[in-house]
């Protein structure tokens, strides 16, 4: 974490002939001296450093702004995870609670919030799904309102499916997340039948979709076939801004694919001022893909910078 500017020096065990620092829109020019790479971050940025054109061994450098007034251990309505490894299993937040994952903390488990309001998930630490016994998102909220998730790192692995997921929720803010996942179906951020959602300044490298706006469709939702669909929201008013995406299999920024089946209208989705640094998949960087009968309206992509689409599987 830093303010102002910092100089970063990276020493490589490999001979360095070229360096790409992405997103290239940031205009970061490295200096190479033997096997040392030096560059300056003039503000907190999240970047991918790639040597000699090799995409198999990137180094992700994560620069965060300094935290302002983080909660203290023992503060009221705060579930605090300090530095170290924690194995809480399933974490079930209550309304009005803050879950704080401090820098240096690795939480091996998952958050499952249902029917809650005014919950915050904050910090600079990691939620790690590598030991989860069942397929579940690492951070999920269902039928919830006024939810904030900011600053943490989510690492999918093991049985992790969709990584950061909303179902039937509203007034949600997602910011400064760093999401890394390598599993089949391991989307980064899935926004399902939800409304008034803001996603800002996130860095996502996943094997499946980076950010997807969806309906329940054939997946049945978090309650399976017993879910009462009469209460679901119409997906609307979702904004994604200043995000960076890299997918190895699917879409970077997508509306649809999982069906808007029983929704009369899905509308008002904006993707803006964001970067696609890699799409090495058989799908697309920007996708509107409604596979059922609902109307999808007012989808806008603006100021999206697409650097690399290889379509290796075509």
Coordinates of C-alpha atoms in Angstrom, one line a residue:
X1 CA 0.0 0.0 0.0
X2 CA 1.3 3.5 -0.8
X3 CA 0.5 7.1 -1.6
X4 CA 2.4 9.3 -4.0
X5 CA 4.7 7.3 -6.2
X6 CA 7.0 4.3 -5.7
X7 CA 9.8 2.7 -7.7
X8 CA 9.5 -1.1 -8.1
X9 CA 12.5 -3.3 -8.9
X10 CA 12.1 -6.9 -10.0
X11 CA 15.0 -9.3 -10.3
X12 CA 14.3 -12.2 -12.8
X13 CA 15.9 -15.7 -12.6
X14 CA 15.6 -15.7 -16.4
X15 CA 17.4 -13.7 -19.0
X16 CA 15.3 -10.6 -19.9
X17 CA 15.0 -9.6 -23.5
X18 CA 11.7 -7.8 -23.3
X19 CA 9.1 -6.7 -20.8
X20 CA 5.4 -5.9 -21.2
X21 CA 3.7 -4.1 -18.3
X22 CA -0.1 -4.2 -18.8
X23 CA -2.5 -2.5 -19.0
X24 CA -0.5 -0.6 -21.5
X25 CA -2.9 2.3 -21.2
X26 CA -1.2 3.1 -18.0
X27 CA 1.9 4.1 -20.0
X28 CA 4.4 2.4 -17.6
X29 CA 7.8 2.2 -19.3
X30 CA 10.3 -0.2 -17.6
X31 CA 14.0 0.0 -17.5
X32 CA 16.0 -3.2 -18.1
X33 CA 19.4 -3.6 -16.7
X34 CA 20.6 -7.2 -17.1
X35 CA 18.1 -9.3 -15.3
X36 CA 16.6 -6.4 -13.3
X37 CA 13.5 -4.6 -14.3
X38 CA 12.7 -1.2 -12.8
X39 CA 9.5 0.9 -13.2
X40 CA 7.6 3.6 -11.4
X41 CA 4.0 3.6 -10.2
X42 CA 2.8 7.2 -9.9
X43 CA -0.4 6.0 -8.1
X44 CA -1.7 2.7 -6.7
X45 CA -2.1 0.4 -9.7
X46 CA -2.6 -3.3 -10.3
X47 CA -0.4 -4.5 -13.2
X48 CA 0.8 -7.7 -15.0
X49 CA 4.5 -7.9 -15.7
X50 CA 5.3 -10.3 -18.5
X51 CA 8.8 -11.3 -19.6
X52 CA 9.9 -12.2 -23.1
X53 CA 6.3 -12.5 -24.4
X54 CA 5.7 -15.5 -22.1
X55 CA 2.1 -15.5 -20.7
X56 CA 2.6 -18.6 -18.5
X57 CA 4.7 -16.9 -15.8
X58 CA 3.4 -13.3 -15.3
X59 CA 4.1 -11.4 -12.1
X60 CA 1.1 -9.5 -10.8
X61 CA 2.2 -6.4 -8.9
X62 CA -0.7 -5.1 -6.7
X63 CA -0.5 -1.5 -5.5
X64 CA -3.2 -0.5 -3.1
X65 CA -4.1 2.9 -1.7
X66 CA -3.4 3.2 2.0
X67 CA -6.4 2.1 4.2
X68 CA -8.3 4.8 6.0
X69 CA -9.6 4.0 9.5
X70 CA -9.5 0.2 9.3
X71 CA -11.4 -1.5 12.1
X72 CA -9.6 -2.7 15.2
X73 CA -9.7 -6.2 16.7
X74 CA -12.5 -6.5 19.2
X75 CA -14.5 -3.6 17.7
X76 CA -18.3 -4.0 17.9
X77 CA -19.9 -5.9 15.0
X78 CA -16.5 -6.7 13.5
X79 CA -15.3 -10.2 12.7
X80 CA -11.6 -9.6 12.5
X81 CA -9.0 -11.9 10.9
X82 CA -5.5 -10.8 11.6
X83 CA -2.2 -11.8 10.0
X84 CA -1.8 -15.6 9.8
X85 CA -3.7 -18.6 8.4
X86 CA -7.3 -19.1 9.4
X87 CA -9.6 -22.0 8.7
X88 CA -13.1 -20.9 9.7
X89 CA -14.9 -22.9 7.0
X90 CA -18.2 -21.2 6.2
X91 CA -18.5 -17.6 7.5
X92 CA -22.1 -16.5 7.9
X93 CA -22.4 -12.7 8.3
X94 CA -25.2 -11.0 10.2
X95 CA -26.8 -7.7 9.3
X96 CA -24.7 -4.6 10.3
X97 CA -21.5 -6.7 10.5
X98 CA -18.1 -5.9 9.1
X99 CA -15.8 -8.8 8.1
X100 CA -12.2 -7.5 8.1
X101 CA -9.4 -9.5 6.6
X102 CA -6.1 -7.8 7.5
X103 CA -3.1 -7.6 5.3
X104 CA -1.1 -10.8 5.9
X105 CA -4.2 -12.8 6.7
X106 CA -5.1 -15.9 4.6
X107 CA -8.7 -17.1 5.3
X108 CA -9.2 -20.6 4.0
X109 CA -13.0 -20.8 3.8
X110 CA -15.8 -18.8 2.3
X111 CA -18.4 -16.1 3.1
X112 CA -22.1 -17.0 2.5
X113 CA -24.4 -14.1 3.3
X114 CA -28.1 -14.6 2.9
X115 CA -31.0 -12.2 3.7
X116 CA -28.7 -9.6 5.3
X117 CA -28.3 -5.8 5.1
X118 CA -25.5 -3.4 5.7
X119 CA -22.6 -5.9 5.6
X120 CA -19.0 -4.9 4.7
X121 CA -16.2 -7.2 3.6
X122 CA -12.9 -5.2 3.8
X123 CA -9.2 -5.5 4.2
X124 CA -6.0 -6.3 2.3
X125 CA -5.8 -10.1 3.1
X126 CA -6.7 -13.2 1.1
X127 CA -9.7 -15.5 0.9
X128 CA -8.3 -18.8 -0.4
X129 CA -10.6 -21.5 -1.7
X130 CA -8.0 -24.3 -2.2
X131 CA -9.2 -26.3 0.8
X132 CA -13.0 -25.9 0.4
X133 CA -14.6 -29.3 0.4
X134 CA -17.6 -28.3 -1.7
X135 CA -18.0 -26.1 -4.8
X136 CA -19.0 -22.7 -3.6
X137 CA -18.2 -19.0 -4.3
X138 CA -15.7 -17.5 -2.0
X139 CA -17.8 -14.4 -1.3
X140 CA -21.5 -14.8 -1.9
X141 CA -24.5 -12.7 -1.0
X142 CA -28.1 -13.8 -1.7
X143 CA -31.3 -11.7 -1.3
X144 CA -29.2 -9.0 0.5
X145 CA -29.1 -5.2 0.4
X146 CA -26.5 -2.5 1.0
X147 CA -23.4 -4.7 0.7
X148 CA -19.8 -3.5 0.3
X149 CA -16.8 -5.7 -0.7
X150 CA -13.5 -3.8 -1.0
X151 CA -9.8 -4.3 -1.0
X152 CA -9.3 -8.1 -0.5
X153 CA -7.8 -10.7 -2.7
X154 CA -9.8 -13.8 -3.7
X155 CA -7.9 -16.9 -4.9
X156 CA -10.0 -19.6 -6.4
X157 CA -8.8 -23.2 -6.4
X158 CA -9.9 -26.6 -5.4
X159 CA -13.7 -26.8 -5.6
X160 CA -14.2 -23.0 -6.1
X161 CA -16.9 -22.2 -8.7
X162 CA -18.0 -18.7 -9.3
X163 CA -15.7 -16.6 -7.1
X164 CA -17.5 -13.4 -6.1
X165 CA -21.2 -13.8 -6.6
X166 CA -24.5 -11.9 -6.0
X167 CA -27.9 -13.3 -6.3
X168 CA -31.1 -11.3 -6.1
X169 CA -29.5 -8.4 -4.3
X170 CA -29.4 -4.6 -4.6
X171 CA -27.4 -1.6 -3.7
X172 CA -24.0 -3.4 -3.8
X173 CA -20.5 -1.8 -4.1
X174 CA -17.6 -4.0 -5.2
X175 CA -14.2 -2.2 -5.4
X176 CA -10.5 -2.8 -5.6
X177 CA -10.8 -6.6 -5.6
X178 CA -8.0 -8.7 -6.9
X179 CA -9.4 -12.1 -8.2
X180 CA -7.4 -15.0 -9.4
X181 CA -9.0 -18.3 -10.5
X182 CA -7.9 -21.3 -12.6
X183 CA -10.9 -23.7 -12.3
X184 CA -13.5 -24.7 -14.8
X185 CA -16.6 -22.4 -14.2
X186 CA -14.5 -20.2 -12.0
X187 CA -15.9 -16.8 -13.0
X188 CA -14.5 -13.7 -11.3
X189 CA -17.6 -11.6 -10.5
X190 CA -21.1 -12.8 -11.3
X191 CA -24.0 -10.5 -10.8
X192 CA -27.2 -12.5 -11.0
X193 CA -30.7 -11.1 -11.0
X194 CA -29.4 -8.1 -9.0
X195 CA -29.7 -4.3 -9.4
X196 CA -28.0 -1.1 -8.5
X197 CA -24.6 -2.6 -8.5
X198 CA -21.3 -0.8 -8.9
X199 CA -18.0 -2.6 -9.7
X200 CA -14.9 -0.4 -9.8
X201 CA -11.1 -0.7 -10.0
X202 CA -10.9 -4.6 -9.9
X203 CA -8.2 -6.7 -11.4
X204 CA -9.3 -10.2 -12.5
X205 CA -7.4 -13.1 -14.1
X206 CA -9.6 -16.2 -14.4
X207 CA -9.9 -19.2 -16.6
X208 CA -13.7 -18.5 -17.1
X209 CA -15.6 -15.2 -17.4
X210 CA -14.1 -12.2 -15.7
X211 CA -17.3 -10.2 -15.0
X212 CA -20.7 -11.5 -16.0
X213 CA -24.2 -10.2 -15.6
X214 CA -26.6 -13.1 -15.6
X215 CA -30.0 -14.6 -14.8
X216 CA -30.6 -17.8 -12.9
X217 CA -31.6 -19.8 -16.0
X218 CA -30.8 -23.5 -15.9
X219 CA -28.6 -23.1 -12.8
X220 CA -31.6 -22.8 -10.5
X221 CA -30.0 -20.3 -8.3
X222 CA -28.5 -20.7 -4.8
X223 CA -31.6 -22.5 -3.5
X224 CA -31.8 -25.0 -6.4
X225 CA -35.2 -26.0 -7.7
X226 CA -37.0 -24.9 -4.5
X227 CA -36.2 -21.2 -5.1
X228 CA -39.3 -18.9 -5.4
X229 CA -38.6 -17.0 -8.6
X230 CA -41.6 -14.7 -8.0
X231 CA -39.4 -12.5 -5.8
X232 CA -36.3 -12.0 -8.0
X233 CA -35.2 -8.6 -9.2
X234 CA -35.1 -7.6 -12.8
X235 CA -31.4 -7.2 -13.5
X236 CA -30.7 -3.5 -14.1
X237 CA -28.6 -0.5 -13.3
X238 CA -25.1 -2.1 -13.2
X239 CA -21.9 -0.2 -13.8
X240 CA -18.4 -1.7 -14.3
X241 CA -15.6 0.9 -14.4
X242 CA -11.8 1.0 -14.3
X243 CA -11.4 -2.8 -14.3
X244 CA -8.7 -5.0 -15.8
X245 CA -9.6 -8.4 -17.2
X246 CA -7.7 -11.5 -18.4
X247 CA -9.5 -14.7 -19.3
X248 CA -8.1 -18.0 -20.6
X249 CA -11.3 -19.6 -21.7
X250 CA -14.4 -17.4 -21.9
X251 CA -15.5 -13.8 -22.0
X252 CA -14.0 -10.8 -20.3
X253 CA -17.0 -8.5 -19.9
X254 CA -20.3 -10.3 -20.7
X255 CA -24.0 -9.8 -20.4
X256 CA -26.0 -13.1 -20.5
X257 CA -25.1 -16.7 -21.4
X258 CA -26.9 -17.9 -18.3
X259 CA -30.4 -17.2 -19.3
X260 CA -32.6 -14.2 -18.4
X261 CA -35.4 -16.8 -18.6
X262 CA -38.2 -15.5 -16.5
X263 CA -37.2 -11.9 -16.4
X264 CA -39.3 -9.4 -18.4
X265 CA -36.5 -7.0 -18.9
X266 CA -32.7 -6.9 -18.2
X267 CA -31.5 -3.3 -18.8
X268 CA -29.1 -0.5 -18.2
X269 CA -25.7 -2.1 -18.1
X270 CA -22.5 0.1 -18.5
X271 CA -18.9 -1.1 -18.9
X272 CA -16.6 1.9 -19.1
X273 CA -12.9 3.0 -18.9
X274 CA -11.6 -0.6 -18.5
X275 CA -8.9 -2.8 -20.0
X276 CA -8.9 -6.3 -21.5
X277 CA -5.2 -7.3 -21.3
X278 CA -5.7 -10.9 -22.6
X279 CA -8.3 -13.1 -24.0
X280 CA -6.7 -16.4 -25.0
X281 CA -10.1 -18.1 -25.3
X282 CA -12.7 -19.2 -27.9
X283 CA -15.2 -16.5 -26.9
X284 CA -14.9 -12.7 -26.9
X285 CA -13.7 -9.8 -25.0
X286 CA -17.1 -8.0 -25.0
X287 CA -20.2 -10.1 -25.2
X288 CA -24.0 -9.7 -25.1
X289 CA -25.3 -13.3 -25.1
X290 CA -29.0 -13.7 -24.1
X291 CA -29.9 -17.3 -24.7
X292 CA -33.6 -17.1 -23.7
X293 CA -36.7 -15.0 -24.0
X294 CA -36.2 -11.9 -21.9
X295 CA -35.5 -8.4 -23.5
X296 CA -32.0 -7.1 -22.9
X297 CA -31.8 -3.4 -23.4
X298 CA -29.4 -0.4 -23.0
X299 CA -26.1 -2.2 -22.8
X300 CA -23.2 0.1 -23.4
X301 CA -19.4 -0.5 -23.7
X302 CA -17.4 2.7 -23.8
X303 CA -13.7 3.5 -23.6
X304 CA -12.7 -0.2 -23.4
X305 CA -9.1 -0.9 -24.4
X306 CA -8.6 -4.4 -25.8
X307 CA -4.9 -5.3 -26.0
X308 CA -4.7 -9.0 -26.9
X309 CA -7.3 -11.5 -28.2
X310 CA -5.7 -14.6 -29.5
X311 CA -8.6 -17.0 -29.9
X312 CA -6.2 -19.9 -29.5
X313 CA -9.0 -22.6 -29.6
X314 CA -10.7 -21.5 -32.8

